[in-house]
Structures are given as C-alpha cells and as structure tokens.
XYZ file of C-alpha atoms in Angstrom:
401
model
C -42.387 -12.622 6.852
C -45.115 -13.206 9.485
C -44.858 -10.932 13.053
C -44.748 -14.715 14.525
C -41.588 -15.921 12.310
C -40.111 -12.183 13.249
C -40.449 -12.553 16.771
C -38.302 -16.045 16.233
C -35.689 -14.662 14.130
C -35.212 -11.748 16.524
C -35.068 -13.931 19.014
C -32.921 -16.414 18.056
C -30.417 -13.273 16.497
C -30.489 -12.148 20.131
C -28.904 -15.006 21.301
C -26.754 -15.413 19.047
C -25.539 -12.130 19.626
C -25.673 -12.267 23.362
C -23.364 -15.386 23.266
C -21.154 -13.618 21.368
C -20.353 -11.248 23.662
C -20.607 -13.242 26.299
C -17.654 -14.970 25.102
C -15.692 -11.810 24.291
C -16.594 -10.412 27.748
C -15.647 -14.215 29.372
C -11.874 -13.680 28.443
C -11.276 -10.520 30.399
C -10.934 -12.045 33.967
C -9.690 -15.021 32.789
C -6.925 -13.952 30.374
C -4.144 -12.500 32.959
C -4.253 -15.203 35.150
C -3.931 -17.862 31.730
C -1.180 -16.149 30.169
C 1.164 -16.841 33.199
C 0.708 -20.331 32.370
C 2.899 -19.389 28.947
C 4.733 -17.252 30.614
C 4.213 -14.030 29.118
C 2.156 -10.442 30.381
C 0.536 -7.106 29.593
C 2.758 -7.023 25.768
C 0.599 -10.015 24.913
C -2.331 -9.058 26.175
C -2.711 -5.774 24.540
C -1.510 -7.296 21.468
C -4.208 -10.477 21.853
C -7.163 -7.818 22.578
C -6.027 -5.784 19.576
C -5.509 -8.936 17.012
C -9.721 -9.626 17.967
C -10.856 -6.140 16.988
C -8.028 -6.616 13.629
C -9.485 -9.199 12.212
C -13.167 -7.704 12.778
C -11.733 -5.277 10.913
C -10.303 -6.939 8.045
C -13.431 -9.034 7.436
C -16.728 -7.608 8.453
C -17.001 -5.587 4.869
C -15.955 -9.039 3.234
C -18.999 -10.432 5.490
C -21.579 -7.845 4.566
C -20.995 -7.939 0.806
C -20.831 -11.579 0.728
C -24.473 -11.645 2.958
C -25.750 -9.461 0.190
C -25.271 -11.548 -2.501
C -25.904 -14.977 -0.702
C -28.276 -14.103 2.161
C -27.794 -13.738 5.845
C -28.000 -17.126 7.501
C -25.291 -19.113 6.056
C -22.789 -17.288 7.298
C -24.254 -16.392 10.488
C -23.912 -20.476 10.888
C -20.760 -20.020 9.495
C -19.213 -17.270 11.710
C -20.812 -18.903 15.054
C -19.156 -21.855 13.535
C -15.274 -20.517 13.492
C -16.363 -18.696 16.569
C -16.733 -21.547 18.620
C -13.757 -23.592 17.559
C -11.703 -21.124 17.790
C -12.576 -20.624 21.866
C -11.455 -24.089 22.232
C -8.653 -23.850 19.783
C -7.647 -21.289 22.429
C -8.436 -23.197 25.637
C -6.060 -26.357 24.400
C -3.552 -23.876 23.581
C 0.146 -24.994 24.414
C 2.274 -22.178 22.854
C 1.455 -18.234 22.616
C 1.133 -18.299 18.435
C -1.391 -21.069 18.855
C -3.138 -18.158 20.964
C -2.584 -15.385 18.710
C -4.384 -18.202 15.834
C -7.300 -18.679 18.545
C -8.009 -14.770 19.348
C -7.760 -14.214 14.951
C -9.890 -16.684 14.369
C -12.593 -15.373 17.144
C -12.475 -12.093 15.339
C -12.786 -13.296 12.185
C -16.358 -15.572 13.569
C -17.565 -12.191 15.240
C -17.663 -10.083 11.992
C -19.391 -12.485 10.178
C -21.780 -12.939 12.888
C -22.075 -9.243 13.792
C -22.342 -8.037 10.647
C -24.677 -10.389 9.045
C -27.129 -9.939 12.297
C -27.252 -6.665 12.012
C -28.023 -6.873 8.558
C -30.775 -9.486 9.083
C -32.615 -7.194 11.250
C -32.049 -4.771 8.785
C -34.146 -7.389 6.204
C -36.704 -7.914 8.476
C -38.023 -4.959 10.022
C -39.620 -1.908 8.534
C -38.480 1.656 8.914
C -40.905 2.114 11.843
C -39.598 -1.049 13.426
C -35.994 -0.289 12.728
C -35.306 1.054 15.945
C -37.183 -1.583 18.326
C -35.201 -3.823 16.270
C -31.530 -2.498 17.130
C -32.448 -2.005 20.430
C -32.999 -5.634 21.144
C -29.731 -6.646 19.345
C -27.762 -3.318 21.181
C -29.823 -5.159 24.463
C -28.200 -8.552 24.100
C -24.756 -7.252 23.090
C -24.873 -5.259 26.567
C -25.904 -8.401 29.001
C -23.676 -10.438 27.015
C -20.447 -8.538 27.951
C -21.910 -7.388 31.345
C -22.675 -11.379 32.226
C -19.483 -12.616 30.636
C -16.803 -10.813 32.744
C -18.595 -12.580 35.690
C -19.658 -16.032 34.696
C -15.214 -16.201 33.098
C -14.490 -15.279 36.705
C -16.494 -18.239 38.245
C -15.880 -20.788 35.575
C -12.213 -19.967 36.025
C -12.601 -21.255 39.723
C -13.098 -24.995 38.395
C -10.595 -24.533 35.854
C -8.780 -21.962 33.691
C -9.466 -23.501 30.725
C -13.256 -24.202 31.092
C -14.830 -20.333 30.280
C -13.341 -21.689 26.904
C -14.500 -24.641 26.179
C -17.678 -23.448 27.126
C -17.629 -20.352 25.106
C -16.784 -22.553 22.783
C -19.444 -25.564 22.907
C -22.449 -22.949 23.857
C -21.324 -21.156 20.337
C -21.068 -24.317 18.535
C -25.169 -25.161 19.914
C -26.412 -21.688 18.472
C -25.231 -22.336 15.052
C -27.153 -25.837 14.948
C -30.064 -23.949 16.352
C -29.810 -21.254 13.954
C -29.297 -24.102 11.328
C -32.179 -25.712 12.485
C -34.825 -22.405 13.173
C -33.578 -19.316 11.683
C -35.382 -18.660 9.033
C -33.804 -18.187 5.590
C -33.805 -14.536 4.613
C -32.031 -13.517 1.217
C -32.024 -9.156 0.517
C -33.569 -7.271 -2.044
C -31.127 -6.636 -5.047
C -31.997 -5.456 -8.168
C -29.590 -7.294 -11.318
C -27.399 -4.162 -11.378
C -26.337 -4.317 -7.713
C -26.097 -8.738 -8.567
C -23.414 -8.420 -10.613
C -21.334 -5.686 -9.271
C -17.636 -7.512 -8.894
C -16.681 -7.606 -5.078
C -14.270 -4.614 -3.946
C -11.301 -5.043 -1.801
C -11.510 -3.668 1.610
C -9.703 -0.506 0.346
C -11.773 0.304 -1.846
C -14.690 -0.160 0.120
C -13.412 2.355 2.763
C -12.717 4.883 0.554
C -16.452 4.254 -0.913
C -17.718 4.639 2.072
C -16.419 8.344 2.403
C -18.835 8.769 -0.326
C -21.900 7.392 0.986
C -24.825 9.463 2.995
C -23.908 8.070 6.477
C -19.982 8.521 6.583
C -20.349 11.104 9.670
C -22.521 8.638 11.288
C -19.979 5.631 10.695
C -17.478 8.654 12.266
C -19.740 8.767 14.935
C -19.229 4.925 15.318
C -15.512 4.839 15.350
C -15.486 7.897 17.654
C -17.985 6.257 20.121
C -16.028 3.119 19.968
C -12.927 4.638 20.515
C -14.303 6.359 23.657
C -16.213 3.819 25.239
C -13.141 0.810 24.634
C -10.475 3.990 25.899
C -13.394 4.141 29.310
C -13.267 0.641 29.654
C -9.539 -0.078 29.401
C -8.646 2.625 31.876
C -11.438 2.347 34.155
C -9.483 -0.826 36.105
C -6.677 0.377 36.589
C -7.792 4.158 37.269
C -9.994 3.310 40.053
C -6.708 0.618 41.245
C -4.317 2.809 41.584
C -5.878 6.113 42.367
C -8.603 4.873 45.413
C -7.364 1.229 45.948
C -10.121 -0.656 44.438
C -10.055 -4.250 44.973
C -11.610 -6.844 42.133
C -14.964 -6.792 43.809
C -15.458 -3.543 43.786
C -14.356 -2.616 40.106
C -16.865 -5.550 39.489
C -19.816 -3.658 40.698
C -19.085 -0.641 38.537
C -19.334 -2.321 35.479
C -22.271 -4.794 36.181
C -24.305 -1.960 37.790
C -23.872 0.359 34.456
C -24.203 -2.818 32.456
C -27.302 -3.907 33.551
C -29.150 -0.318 34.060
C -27.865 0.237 30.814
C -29.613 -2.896 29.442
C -32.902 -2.605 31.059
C -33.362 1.010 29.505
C -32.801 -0.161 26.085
C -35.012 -3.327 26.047
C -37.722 -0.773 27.719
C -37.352 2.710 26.624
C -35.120 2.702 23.701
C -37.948 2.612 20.680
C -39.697 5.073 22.519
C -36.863 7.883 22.790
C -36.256 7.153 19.051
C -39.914 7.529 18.352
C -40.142 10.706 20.483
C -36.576 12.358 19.524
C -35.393 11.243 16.791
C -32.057 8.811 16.361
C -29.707 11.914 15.764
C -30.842 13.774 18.912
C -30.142 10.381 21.228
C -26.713 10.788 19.337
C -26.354 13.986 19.888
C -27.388 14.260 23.338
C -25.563 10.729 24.699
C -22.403 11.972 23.178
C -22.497 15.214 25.263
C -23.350 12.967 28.452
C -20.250 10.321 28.048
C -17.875 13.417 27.491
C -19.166 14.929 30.943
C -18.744 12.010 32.915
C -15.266 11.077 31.213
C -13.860 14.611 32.921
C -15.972 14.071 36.207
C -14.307 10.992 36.643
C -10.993 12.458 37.058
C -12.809 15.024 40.208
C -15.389 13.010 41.988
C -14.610 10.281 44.812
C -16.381 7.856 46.956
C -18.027 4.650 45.571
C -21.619 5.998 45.304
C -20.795 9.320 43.175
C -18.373 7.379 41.264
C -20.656 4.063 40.431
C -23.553 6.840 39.325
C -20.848 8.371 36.708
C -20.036 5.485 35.572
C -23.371 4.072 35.393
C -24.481 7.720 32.907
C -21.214 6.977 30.617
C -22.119 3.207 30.371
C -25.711 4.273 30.023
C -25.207 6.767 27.094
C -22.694 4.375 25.104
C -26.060 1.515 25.462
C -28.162 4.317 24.105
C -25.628 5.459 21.345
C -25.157 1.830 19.580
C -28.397 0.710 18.123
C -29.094 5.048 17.482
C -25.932 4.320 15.049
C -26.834 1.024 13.473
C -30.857 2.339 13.417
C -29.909 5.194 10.823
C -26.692 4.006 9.149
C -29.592 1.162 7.704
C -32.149 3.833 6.963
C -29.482 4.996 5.086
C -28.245 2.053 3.165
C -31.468 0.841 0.845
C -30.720 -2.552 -0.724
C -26.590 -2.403 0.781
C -27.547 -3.977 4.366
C -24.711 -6.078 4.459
C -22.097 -3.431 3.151
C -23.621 -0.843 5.404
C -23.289 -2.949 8.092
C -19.838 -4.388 7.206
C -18.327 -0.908 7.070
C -20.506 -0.139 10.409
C -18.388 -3.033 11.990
C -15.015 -1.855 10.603
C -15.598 1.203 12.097
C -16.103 -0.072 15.722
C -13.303 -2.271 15.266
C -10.848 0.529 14.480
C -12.234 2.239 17.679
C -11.987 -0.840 19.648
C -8.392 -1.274 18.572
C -7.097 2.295 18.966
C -8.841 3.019 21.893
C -7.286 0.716 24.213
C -3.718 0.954 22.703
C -3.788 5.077 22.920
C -5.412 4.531 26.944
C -2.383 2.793 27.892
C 0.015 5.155 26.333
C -1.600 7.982 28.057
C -2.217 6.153 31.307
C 1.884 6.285 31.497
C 2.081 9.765 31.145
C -1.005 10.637 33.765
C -4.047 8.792 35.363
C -6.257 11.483 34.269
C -5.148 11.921 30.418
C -7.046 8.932 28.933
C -10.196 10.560 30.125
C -9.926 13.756 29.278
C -8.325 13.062 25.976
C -11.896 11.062 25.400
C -13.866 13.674 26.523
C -12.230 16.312 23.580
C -12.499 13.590 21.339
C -16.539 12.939 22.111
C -17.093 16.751 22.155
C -15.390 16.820 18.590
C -17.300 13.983 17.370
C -20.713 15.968 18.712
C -19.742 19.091 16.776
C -19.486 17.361 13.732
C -22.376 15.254 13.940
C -24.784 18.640 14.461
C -23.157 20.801 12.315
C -23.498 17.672 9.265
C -27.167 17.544 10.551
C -27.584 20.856 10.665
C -26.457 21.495 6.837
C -27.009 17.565 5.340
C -29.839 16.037 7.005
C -32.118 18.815 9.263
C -34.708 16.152 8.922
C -33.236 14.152 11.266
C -34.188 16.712 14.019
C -37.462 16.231 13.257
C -38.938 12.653 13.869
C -42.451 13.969 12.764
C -40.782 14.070 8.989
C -40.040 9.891 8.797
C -43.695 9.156 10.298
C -42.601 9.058 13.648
C-alpha cells in the first residue's frame, strides 16, 4: 500500500474510532437524567454500563477471527453499521428491555469495530511504524471520550433524546464513508492458518494463556480494570468528599483528557522509539498506582486536577504501548490478537466499575487504594516476565529502534 493510501486509511480508522467513543463517552451525562423518564436508577445503570463492556466481550474474538479470514473492512462497515442503529434503537426507546437491546447491540458494533481497526493498522504498518500507528488510534479513542461527555451534556439541553440520534446518524455516515474510501485490506495467511475451523470463545481464552503476549493481555485487563475503577469513582469521590459541583468534575476529566491526547499524537512514537514499549508499560503503571493513593491525601482543585491529569496521562500512554507489542507479537493472527486484546479490556471495563461501587460503600478511599495494589501487582509481573521471557524488550536498540 502507498504512504498516500496509508495516510487515508489511518485517517479515516481515526474517525471511525473517535466516533466511537464519542458515542460511548455521549451517554454518561445523559443517561441519569433519561432513565428517570422509565422510571428506574443507579441498579440499571450499572447493569446498562456493564451489558456494553459484556457484549464487547462476548464478540470481539468472534470479530478478530472472522477479520482474519475475510479481511478488515467489511465488518468495520458492519460494526459501525449495528453501532449506529442501535444509538437510535436506544433514543426511541419506550420500555427499559428495549434499552438493555440498545446498550447490547452498541457493544456488540464496538468490538467489531475496535477490533477489526486495530487489526487494520496492524496490516498496514510495519514494525517500525507500529507504534506511530497505535498512537493515532489510542489519540482518537482519548478525544473521543474526552469530547463526548461534553457535547451529550449540550445536546441533552435541546433534547434528551438527540445525543442519540446523533450518535447514531454520525455512525451511520462513517460506515458509508468507510464503504466508499477505506481501502480494502485482506491479511496475510498461509493455507494452514485458512482452514483452521473457528474456536468458540472458550477455547480461544484458554489459547490465549498459551500465546507469547498473555502477561501483556494481563497487563490490559489490569490497566482496564484500574483506569474504568478511576473513572467510576472519581465523580462521586470528589462529590461527596470536597463538594464538587458538575462543572468542576467536568474540568478534571477534560483537562487530563486532552493533555493526555496531545502527548500521544506528539510524543508517543518517540518514547517508544527511545524506551522501548515495555518500559512506557512499566513506568506508566508505577505512575497511575501513585496518583490512585495520592488522591485519597491531597486537596484543593489545582493539586488535585494535576493528579488526575498524571493518572489520565499514564493510562493514554499505556493503551497503544499494549496494542503496539501484543501485534508484534501476533504474526499473521491480527485479528485474534486483537480480538482477545479487546476481551481483555472489556473484562476490566466490566469489573472495574462493579468492584468501585462495592468498595465505595464500605469507604471513599478503598476503590483507590485497592487499584493502586492491583497496578503495583500488575507492574511486578510484567518486569519480572520481561526480565526472564523477553529482556529484549528493555532494549529498543535490539528491534532496530
């Protein structure tokens, strides 16, 4: 593929990724106030945030092998596709399973669009461009979910079922422009990989205990968990325990967002080409576990908008580190790799949250320290694995860095 048709398809993955987010991150303002409409509270929406990251789960390895076999774009249409009509399935809702249907549905579109991105990337870049390459997808995922909280909040202002329907029709757009310009990219595989029979999602779990990157896809459900346990308490820590109204919580997150953001589309490639993917791992894992316990001892705005800025600025840093070597990894299994990369997140994503609010009960400050042991765990194993597995990884120098 030419560097000019690259550019395109990177660019046009971007924003397909970027809207994806966008729509995940549109629902969080909006969702509280929309449930009173049916009547029903925080039960259903724990259970509706959890049902997204379920289905993710269930089908992003059915995605990636399926991408392998049949290329990527197809079902990048066809996940941005059920994405979109399944925002406005959920904006016309009139009863609470016709919700649960909508927020399946928008999981199941995300792993097929996720996965198959990722992979795609994956197809077109070399091993030297690998990292550039996640950075910009890890770059749009960010300013997707930082812009999407904000633009839900003012859409829902005109009406509570618009951020929908937009969500919906803006998805609907990128497919046909996909359709239209993506170019058609189909992976490597030699004959014996072709006619391998699909495995069941079971069975591709427990194969991926065997396979060279398992601690890094531990790595991925660990980060996941930590970052979606951050997010889910951060509300309704800095609520309760300083008084924080909307506005303010607002800031937090766009400020970390968007710093967070503007270092990976700038600086990422270059830490990666300097240090290594492992030792941005290593070293971001170490910095979201210190800020998770200073959060529970610093106050005032400033000190606590810079600590969250670092945590949200590590996790930014962390993602496309992940998703750079779990490919290096994979050879001609892109879409499996990356199907099994998804599953993980989407086990952190779900557990994360649901174990926050648990804890939360019990204490303000156990959600964050309870994240912290579970980061520091994560970093031991991660270093010692490198250490004993893959010392190369230390060393940039060794891959041609």
């Amino acid at each position: 593929m030419s560097q000019k048709k690259k550019k395109l398809a990177l660019s046009i993955l971007m924003l397909n990724m970027f809207i994806t987010m966008g729509g995940v991150g549109i629902v969080i303002p909006v969702l509280p106030t929309y449930l009173q409409i049916f009547g029903v509270g925080g039960e259903v929406y724990g259970t509706l945030i959890a049902i997204f990251a379920f289905a993710q789960f269930l089908f992003s390895p059915l995605a990636g092998g399926l991408s392998d076999r049949y290329g990527r774009k197809l079902f990048i249409i066809g996940g941005l596709i059920v994405y979109g009509i399944s925002q406005i399935i959920f904006g016309l809702a009139t009863d609470v399973w016709v919700l649960y249907l909508g927020r399946f549905l928008s999981g199941f579109g995300a792993a097929f669009i996720m996965t198959t991105v990722m992979a795609y990337v994956a197809d077109i870049t070399t091993i030297e461009e690998r990292g550039k390459g996640m950075g910009l997808i890890g770059a749009a995922i960010s300013l997707g979910f930082m812009i999407g909280p904000g633009l839900g909040g003012f859409l829902a202002t005109v009406n509570i079922h618009f951020p929908f329907f937009l969500a919906g029709g803006v998805s609907l757009i990128a497919a046909l422009l996909s359709f239209i310009v993506l170019p058609n990219v189909k992976p490597h595989l030699n004959e014996a990989t072709k006619h391998v029979p699909r495995e069941k999602l079971l069975k591709q779990l427990v194969r991926s205990v065997k396979t060279p990157y398992f601690v890094i896809l531990i790595v991925v459900f660990t980060f996941n968990f930590g970052i979606s346990n951050f997010q889910s308490t951060l509300s309704m820590f800095l609520t309760y325990k300083f008084d924080y109204t909307a506005t303010y919580i607002a800031i937090v997150i766009t400020v970390g967002g968007f710093a967070g953001v503007v270092l990976q589309m700038f600086i990422i490639d270059k830490l990666f080409r300097r240090f290594g993917e492992m030792k941005v791992i290593l070293v971001n894992l170490l910095v979201a576990a210190i800020t998770m316990v200073l959060m529970i001892f610093v106050s005032g705005f400033f000190v606590i908008l810079t600590i969250a800025t670092l945590f949200q600025v590590a996790g930014v840093f962390i993602r496309p580190a992940v998703n750079t070597l779990i490919s290096k990894f994979a050879g001609n299994e892109q879409g499996y790799a990356a199907g099994m990369n998804n599953a993980y997140m989407s086990l952190g994503n779900m557990i994360g949250p649901a174990l926050a609010g648990v804890l939360l009960e019990w204490h303000l400050s156990i959600p964050f320290a309870f994240g912290a042991v579970i980061l520091l765990g994560c970093f031991g194993l991660a270093l010692g694995w490198t250490q004993k597995k893959a010392p190369h990884l230390m060393h940039p120098t060794v891959e041609g860095k």
